[in-house]
């Protein structure tokens, strides 16, 4: 895995070879990464991938089995949670039920011996738009309000790093979108490093400057949201972040600037700078919205690559229509066609040609024996898996 | 019509059973205003307020009540302290021999009082310990501890660990976390446990009877008086205890929500549940 | 942020080590006082009782007892008092059946049907418990008295003969047992019935279950933990009880508890009293574990 390679100023958060084992289970496996000061960093992954454990090790709530947690040049891995300049917004908020909102927000200041807290608390409540709620108990607030109290309670301490553990998970969709924008606004305003753990890829992409996709205790890929989406590094990322059509194929070295790939008896070509490997078993990947459908093979633009098939399903979802196209070898490709008013809708049973610009395709390593992957990964994992 | 009956017969039976459970209290309250025809009579004879105006006409009885309260208070303080510490160890810490400790806590609740009473008697006699006030206290602490553990444990394990983590994350040391977060949140459970311990101690007869020597507690006084003739003031005490209980339990329960109701039932409910105890 | 800049930097490993060892010791320190109390005043006395049950039956409290491993104490005690054992288990078994018939509807009604009266009903069950149970048991003497309204009524409708009585009969003792321990059955049962989601019953009736079948297939299995707990909490003290037999019965209704009480406190025959105590405990434990095993397997089914 690559870490973000640049100098480390005083405030960068660095994890170095961080490992956490629970008995025989390795939750976090030799993880190294750098979070630049002031950035909004998202750890994205399914439940049980180790992202929450990583967060808890940064907070000091879990002791690493080995490795370092560095803040600037200082290793804080051995410090108790209350000695770290790090605060957490907990999943389900963990507001103290017996204290009112004012005292909840003032809690950290008081523990550090600060007497005059009222002004600061008022200002912080204003920042999260909860003026006048100070005397209420947490149970009297709605989910969204509780979430903002949890945020205020952490931010008031001006931590060097703010950790957010699925902070929006308990909110309904509309409120979640609103809070995403809110969180991003506050982060820009206060300029604190945010490390945000989530399983919601849309949430991660909307808010974070840098996203790290975690799987089985390791980082699969790390980068800017657009880079991850447009050019994923692994099949896991390609399917976890959005949806992909991955065709199982073989590559046998590049030809000039292109990499020829043989898949299901057809030859395709991908620009060499869009290939993660150029030998052996590979996946040829195309995002569903990069695929276009032509009823007549003659409509395929020059330079586009294509496969033939039959429409087996068409779901109208408003902004787009989502088609399933069964290929000659039996895989069903996903195709998203924007309902832009250009071109008619295709009925089920229509023979079509799916085509794409080779510059939108990518080539990923594939385990020998793995077949096509065209169905999306579930981003909501089964209930009961520990996160 | 059939549907109406089908919907309501359970409630009807329940009210009858409640009547059965309440009948003796009504009788006790009634008899507290009774002037009995003879010492050994249990029947209602004549209305009087004398028993209430002179509750200590039989001074032995009031001495016994005071003694029961002293024993109850000491046993409550000690057993609540010991039991709460054990509950914290059980819920919050890993240690070797958990099954043994669980057994040690569960067994006193599953052992007939008679066996505990006689075995303590056998021990005190064999060890030559003179029986009296303090042997009663020792016995009461012994059988109260388990109930305290179970009650506090129920409250403690229902508490969100994240609250303590959040406190630590917000610069509270271990002690500050305990003082500001854990203790205030567990306190209702500890209070419920203390109330339970006191009522168990105050009302205990069987174990006390074997270990009291010549010391007389209120239940022992009642037992003795049952042979010689019961002074009607006993019913005054009985009615007063009920009234105090109504004030304590009733006030907090009727005002409170689920949490308080749970605190009321938790001790008794948790006690026998073999899964929670073992 | 400035306040935090002074956090000590060198407190890594050396500071962490003592913390860990202290927290490893802590649970034992927390457990020590309580566990010691229970070991010394609960477990140790049981050993002493076991020893006492094997003392020479010829000794006495004044002359002292010799340990003669007199295992004969057990058959001798059983031979002398087996009717009391039988009576104890018979009375408490009948009382248990009555208590189940009364307690289940009560617990169910409070948990599922009471609505806003729930707290009131709960208080009505719990509050009387705070009045001394001896005083309450004595109240039954008044209720069941030969001169009382109840006996008069029953005589008038010829359910009792003209000289029929309720007091000083097995009926009075069983009724007293049922009354005294009913709340111990009701409260755990209530606790598990309260957790029962009433939508499950709606689902059952939606899936063609009659109310009876729904009870049998949904309510009863889900209330099993409370039912088991309540049954044990009722049965154990009821079997060892001797207060009700003493106050509401006659020597003809005496249970094993009365015998043990008099062995220790009147006849001062410690070996016999100890042997009887152990027999009682063994019998109860056998029944409890047999019951738990059976109830446990049924729960799985």
mmCIF file of N, CA and C in Angstrom, chain A residues 21-89:
data_model
loop_
_atom_site.group_PDB
_atom_site.id
_atom_site.type_symbol
_atom_site.label_atom_id
_atom_site.label_comp_id
_atom_site.label_asym_id
_atom_site.label_seq_id
_atom_site.Cartn_x
_atom_site.Cartn_y
_atom_site.Cartn_z
ATOM 1 N N UNK A 21 -4.804 -7.227 17.136
ATOM 2 C CA UNK A 21 -5.375 -8.573 17.092
ATOM 3 C C UNK A 21 -6.263 -8.783 18.294
ATOM 4 N N UNK A 22 -7.432 -9.410 18.079
ATOM 5 C CA UNK A 22 -8.267 -9.882 19.177
ATOM 6 C C UNK A 22 -8.183 -11.398 19.144
ATOM 7 N N UNK A 23 -7.368 -11.962 20.023
ATOM 8 C CA UNK A 23 -7.163 -13.404 19.964
ATOM 9 C C UNK A 23 -6.515 -13.766 18.639
ATOM 10 N N UNK A 24 -7.145 -14.651 17.882
ATOM 11 C CA UNK A 24 -6.560 -15.059 16.609
ATOM 12 C C UNK A 24 -7.013 -14.154 15.472
ATOM 13 N N UNK A 25 -8.013 -13.309 15.761
ATOM 14 C CA UNK A 25 -8.574 -12.465 14.719
ATOM 15 C C UNK A 25 -7.769 -11.175 14.584
ATOM 16 N N UNK A 26 -7.311 -10.900 13.387
ATOM 17 C CA UNK A 26 -6.567 -9.671 13.147
ATOM 18 C C UNK A 26 -7.535 -8.627 12.607
ATOM 19 N N UNK A 27 -7.819 -7.631 13.441
ATOM 20 C CA UNK A 27 -8.797 -6.614 13.046
ATOM 21 C C UNK A 27 -8.143 -5.570 12.152
ATOM 22 N N UNK A 28 -6.929 -5.177 12.526
ATOM 23 C CA UNK A 28 -6.187 -4.192 11.742
ATOM 24 C C UNK A 28 -4.815 -4.781 11.475
ATOM 25 N N UNK A 29 -4.437 -4.799 10.194
ATOM 26 C CA UNK A 29 -3.285 -5.584 9.785
ATOM 27 C C UNK A 29 -2.193 -4.681 9.215
ATOM 28 N N UNK A 30 -1.214 -4.333 10.036
ATOM 29 C CA UNK A 30 -0.025 -3.617 9.583
ATOM 30 C C UNK A 30 -0.386 -2.391 8.741
ATOM 31 N N UNK A 31 -1.180 -1.532 9.338
ATOM 32 C CA UNK A 31 -1.731 -0.404 8.608
ATOM 33 C C UNK A 31 -0.824 0.817 8.740
ATOM 34 N N UNK A 32 -0.516 1.436 7.618
ATOM 35 C CA UNK A 32 0.274 2.666 7.640
ATOM 36 C C UNK A 32 -0.409 3.706 6.761
ATOM 37 N N UNK A 33 -0.572 4.908 7.297
ATOM 38 C CA UNK A 33 -1.091 5.983 6.460
ATOM 39 C C UNK A 33 -0.812 7.320 7.119
ATOM 40 N N UNK A 34 -0.913 8.378 6.325
ATOM 41 C CA UNK A 34 -0.701 9.723 6.841
ATOM 42 C C UNK A 34 -1.927 10.569 6.532
ATOM 43 N N UNK A 35 -2.400 11.288 7.544
ATOM 44 C CA UNK A 35 -3.510 12.204 7.345
ATOM 45 C C UNK A 35 -2.947 13.612 7.525
ATOM 46 N N UNK A 36 -2.886 14.409 6.437
ATOM 47 C CA UNK A 36 -2.301 15.747 6.554
ATOM 48 C C UNK A 36 -3.143 16.622 7.477
ATOM 49 N N UNK A 37 -2.468 17.510 8.186
ATOM 50 C CA UNK A 37 -3.156 18.419 9.093
ATOM 51 C C UNK A 37 -4.231 19.213 8.354
ATOM 52 N N UNK A 38 -5.384 19.323 8.961
ATOM 53 C CA UNK A 38 -6.454 20.142 8.405
ATOM 54 C C UNK A 38 -7.257 19.474 7.312
ATOM 55 N N UNK A 39 -6.980 18.228 7.014
ATOM 56 C CA UNK A 39 -7.731 17.595 5.931
ATOM 57 C C UNK A 39 -8.928 16.826 6.473
ATOM 58 N N UNK A 40 -9.808 16.505 5.569
ATOM 59 C CA UNK A 40 -10.989 15.711 5.892
ATOM 60 C C UNK A 40 -10.757 14.345 5.303
ATOM 61 N N UNK A 41 -10.523 13.377 6.170
ATOM 62 C CA UNK A 41 -10.081 12.056 5.748
ATOM 63 C C UNK A 41 -11.180 11.051 6.069
ATOM 64 N N UNK A 42 -11.530 10.205 5.128
ATOM 65 C CA UNK A 42 -12.570 9.208 5.383
ATOM 66 C C UNK A 42 -11.996 7.804 5.311
ATOM 67 N N UNK A 43 -12.340 6.999 6.304
ATOM 68 C CA UNK A 43 -12.017 5.570 6.278
ATOM 69 C C UNK A 43 -13.303 4.868 5.883
ATOM 70 N N UNK A 44 -13.280 4.270 4.713
ATOM 71 C CA UNK A 44 -14.503 3.686 4.169
ATOM 72 C C UNK A 44 -14.362 2.176 4.113
ATOM 73 N N UNK A 45 -15.384 1.486 4.560
ATOM 74 C CA UNK A 45 -15.344 0.033 4.478
ATOM 75 C C UNK A 45 -16.609 -0.571 5.044
ATOM 76 N N UNK A 46 -16.787 -1.874 4.804
ATOM 77 C CA UNK A 46 -17.956 -2.569 5.322
ATOM 78 C C UNK A 46 -17.748 -2.861 6.797
ATOM 79 N N UNK A 47 -18.807 -3.251 7.483
ATOM 80 C CA UNK A 47 -18.688 -3.615 8.892
ATOM 81 C C UNK A 47 -17.662 -4.725 9.054
ATOM 82 N N UNK A 48 -16.845 -4.605 10.103
ATOM 83 C CA UNK A 48 -15.885 -5.647 10.377
ATOM 84 C C UNK A 48 -14.591 -5.515 9.607
ATOM 85 N N UNK A 49 -14.411 -4.417 8.863
ATOM 86 C CA UNK A 49 -13.199 -4.280 8.070
ATOM 87 C C UNK A 49 -12.048 -3.703 8.889
ATOM 88 N N UNK A 50 -12.330 -3.281 10.119
ATOM 89 C CA UNK A 50 -11.269 -2.765 10.979
ATOM 90 C C UNK A 50 -11.241 -1.259 11.070
ATOM 91 N N UNK A 51 -12.177 -0.562 10.418
ATOM 92 C CA UNK A 51 -12.105 0.894 10.404
ATOM 93 C C UNK A 51 -12.408 1.496 11.773
ATOM 94 N N UNK A 52 -13.390 0.915 12.480
ATOM 95 C CA UNK A 52 -13.703 1.445 13.806
ATOM 96 C C UNK A 52 -12.586 1.134 14.799
ATOM 97 N N UNK A 53 -12.005 -0.065 14.672
ATOM 98 C CA UNK A 53 -10.883 -0.403 15.544
ATOM 99 C C UNK A 53 -9.730 0.569 15.327
ATOM 100 N N UNK A 54 -9.468 0.917 14.074
ATOM 101 C CA UNK A 54 -8.423 1.891 13.781
ATOM 102 C C UNK A 54 -8.717 3.213 14.478
ATOM 103 N N UNK A 55 -9.958 3.642 14.366
ATOM 104 C CA UNK A 55 -10.364 4.902 14.978
ATOM 105 C C UNK A 55 -10.177 4.851 16.499
ATOM 106 N N UNK A 56 -10.573 3.715 17.075
ATOM 107 C CA UNK A 56 -10.469 3.576 18.535
ATOM 108 C C UNK A 56 -9.022 3.549 18.993
ATOM 109 N N UNK A 57 -8.140 3.075 18.151
ATOM 110 C CA UNK A 57 -6.728 3.106 18.522
ATOM 111 C C UNK A 57 -6.192 4.529 18.478
ATOM 112 N N UNK A 58 -6.686 5.313 17.538
ATOM 113 C CA UNK A 58 -6.265 6.724 17.487
ATOM 114 C C UNK A 58 -6.785 7.452 18.722
ATOM 115 N N UNK A 59 -8.027 7.113 19.122
ATOM 116 C CA UNK A 59 -8.629 7.783 20.274
ATOM 117 C C UNK A 59 -8.012 7.322 21.590
ATOM 118 N N UNK A 60 -7.404 6.132 21.584
ATOM 119 C CA UNK A 60 -6.836 5.604 22.815
ATOM 120 C C UNK A 60 -7.779 4.674 23.546
ATOM 121 N N UNK A 61 -8.874 4.316 22.906
ATOM 122 C CA UNK A 61 -9.846 3.430 23.540
ATOM 123 C C UNK A 61 -9.487 1.970 23.311
ATOM 124 N N UNK A 62 -8.525 1.752 22.445
ATOM 125 C CA UNK A 62 -8.066 0.395 22.171
ATOM 126 C C UNK A 62 -6.544 0.478 22.111
ATOM 127 N N UNK A 63 -5.864 -0.494 22.735
ATOM 128 C CA UNK A 63 -4.407 -0.462 22.678
ATOM 129 C C UNK A 63 -3.927 -1.263 21.477
ATOM 130 N N UNK A 64 -3.070 -0.682 20.644
ATOM 131 C CA UNK A 64 -2.589 -1.433 19.492
ATOM 132 C C UNK A 64 -1.751 -2.630 19.940
ATOM 133 N N UNK A 65 -1.844 -3.726 19.196
ATOM 134 C CA UNK A 65 -0.971 -4.856 19.463
ATOM 135 C C UNK A 65 0.463 -4.488 19.120
ATOM 136 N N UNK A 66 0.620 -3.773 18.005
ATOM 137 C CA UNK A 66 1.943 -3.239 17.674
ATOM 138 C C UNK A 66 1.747 -2.047 16.748
ATOM 139 N N UNK A 67 2.801 -1.284 16.571
ATOM 140 C CA UNK A 67 2.733 -0.139 15.678
ATOM 141 C C UNK A 67 2.621 1.170 16.447
ATOM 142 N N UNK A 68 2.630 2.245 15.689
ATOM 143 C CA UNK A 68 2.661 3.565 16.303
ATOM 144 C C UNK A 68 1.510 4.425 15.810
ATOM 145 N N UNK A 69 1.055 5.315 16.703
ATOM 146 C CA UNK A 69 0.128 6.376 16.315
ATOM 147 C C UNK A 69 0.879 7.678 16.556
ATOM 148 N N UNK A 70 1.230 8.372 15.495
ATOM 149 C CA UNK A 70 2.060 9.569 15.632
ATOM 150 C C UNK A 70 1.252 10.812 15.324
ATOM 151 N N UNK A 71 1.391 11.776 16.213
ATOM 152 C CA UNK A 71 0.791 13.075 15.975
ATOM 153 C C UNK A 71 1.973 14.024 15.862
ATOM 154 N N UNK A 72 2.228 14.519 14.663
ATOM 155 C CA UNK A 72 3.507 15.194 14.451
ATOM 156 C C UNK A 72 4.596 14.146 14.637
ATOM 157 N N UNK A 73 5.529 14.412 15.524
ATOM 158 C CA UNK A 73 6.605 13.447 15.751
ATOM 159 C C UNK A 73 6.400 12.653 17.023
ATOM 160 N N UNK A 74 5.275 12.879 17.661
ATOM 161 C CA UNK A 74 5.045 12.302 18.976
ATOM 162 C C UNK A 74 4.224 11.028 18.852
ATOM 163 N N UNK A 75 4.720 9.932 19.456
ATOM 164 C CA UNK A 75 3.950 8.687 19.461
ATOM 165 C C UNK A 75 2.966 8.746 20.615
ATOM 166 N N UNK A 76 1.673 8.739 20.294
ATOM 167 C CA UNK A 76 0.672 8.830 21.358
ATOM 168 C C UNK A 76 0.018 7.479 21.642
ATOM 169 N N UNK A 77 0.563 6.417 21.037
ATOM 170 C CA UNK A 77 -0.091 5.102 21.154
ATOM 171 C C UNK A 77 -0.184 4.631 22.600
ATOM 172 N N UNK A 78 0.744 5.056 23.463
ATOM 173 C CA UNK A 78 0.723 4.575 24.840
ATOM 174 C C UNK A 78 -0.048 5.476 25.794
ATOM 175 N N UNK A 79 -0.563 6.598 25.286
ATOM 176 C CA UNK A 79 -1.233 7.554 26.173
ATOM 177 C C UNK A 79 -2.668 7.130 26.451
ATOM 178 N N UNK A 80 -3.128 7.448 27.667
ATOM 179 C CA UNK A 80 -4.536 7.225 27.985
ATOM 180 C C UNK A 80 -5.395 8.169 27.138
ATOM 181 N N UNK A 81 -6.647 7.806 26.893
ATOM 182 C CA UNK A 81 -7.490 8.639 26.021
ATOM 183 C C UNK A 81 -7.562 10.096 26.474
ATOM 184 N N UNK A 82 -7.582 10.310 27.809
ATOM 185 C CA UNK A 82 -7.751 11.674 28.304
ATOM 186 C C UNK A 82 -6.469 12.491 28.242
ATOM 187 N N UNK A 83 -5.376 11.870 27.789
ATOM 188 C CA UNK A 83 -4.126 12.609 27.630
ATOM 189 C C UNK A 83 -3.889 12.953 26.166
ATOM 190 N N UNK A 84 -4.811 12.601 25.303
ATOM 191 C CA UNK A 84 -4.586 12.821 23.876
ATOM 192 C C UNK A 84 -5.356 14.042 23.375
ATOM 193 N N UNK A 85 -4.727 14.842 22.535
ATOM 194 C CA UNK A 85 -5.425 15.994 21.965
ATOM 195 C C UNK A 85 -6.329 15.562 20.811
ATOM 196 N N UNK A 86 -7.126 14.548 21.081
ATOM 197 C CA UNK A 86 -7.970 13.928 20.060
ATOM 198 C C UNK A 86 -9.355 13.774 20.676
ATOM 199 N N UNK A 87 -10.394 14.143 19.949
ATOM 200 C CA UNK A 87 -11.747 13.923 20.463
ATOM 201 C C UNK A 87 -12.577 13.150 19.458
ATOM 202 N N UNK A 88 -13.625 12.531 19.981
ATOM 203 C CA UNK A 88 -14.405 11.606 19.165
ATOM 204 C C UNK A 88 -15.883 11.993 19.172
ATOM 205 N N UNK A 89 -16.509 11.887 18.013
ATOM 206 C CA UNK A 89 -17.972 11.923 17.929
ATOM 207 C C UNK A 89 -18.405 10.475 17.758
#
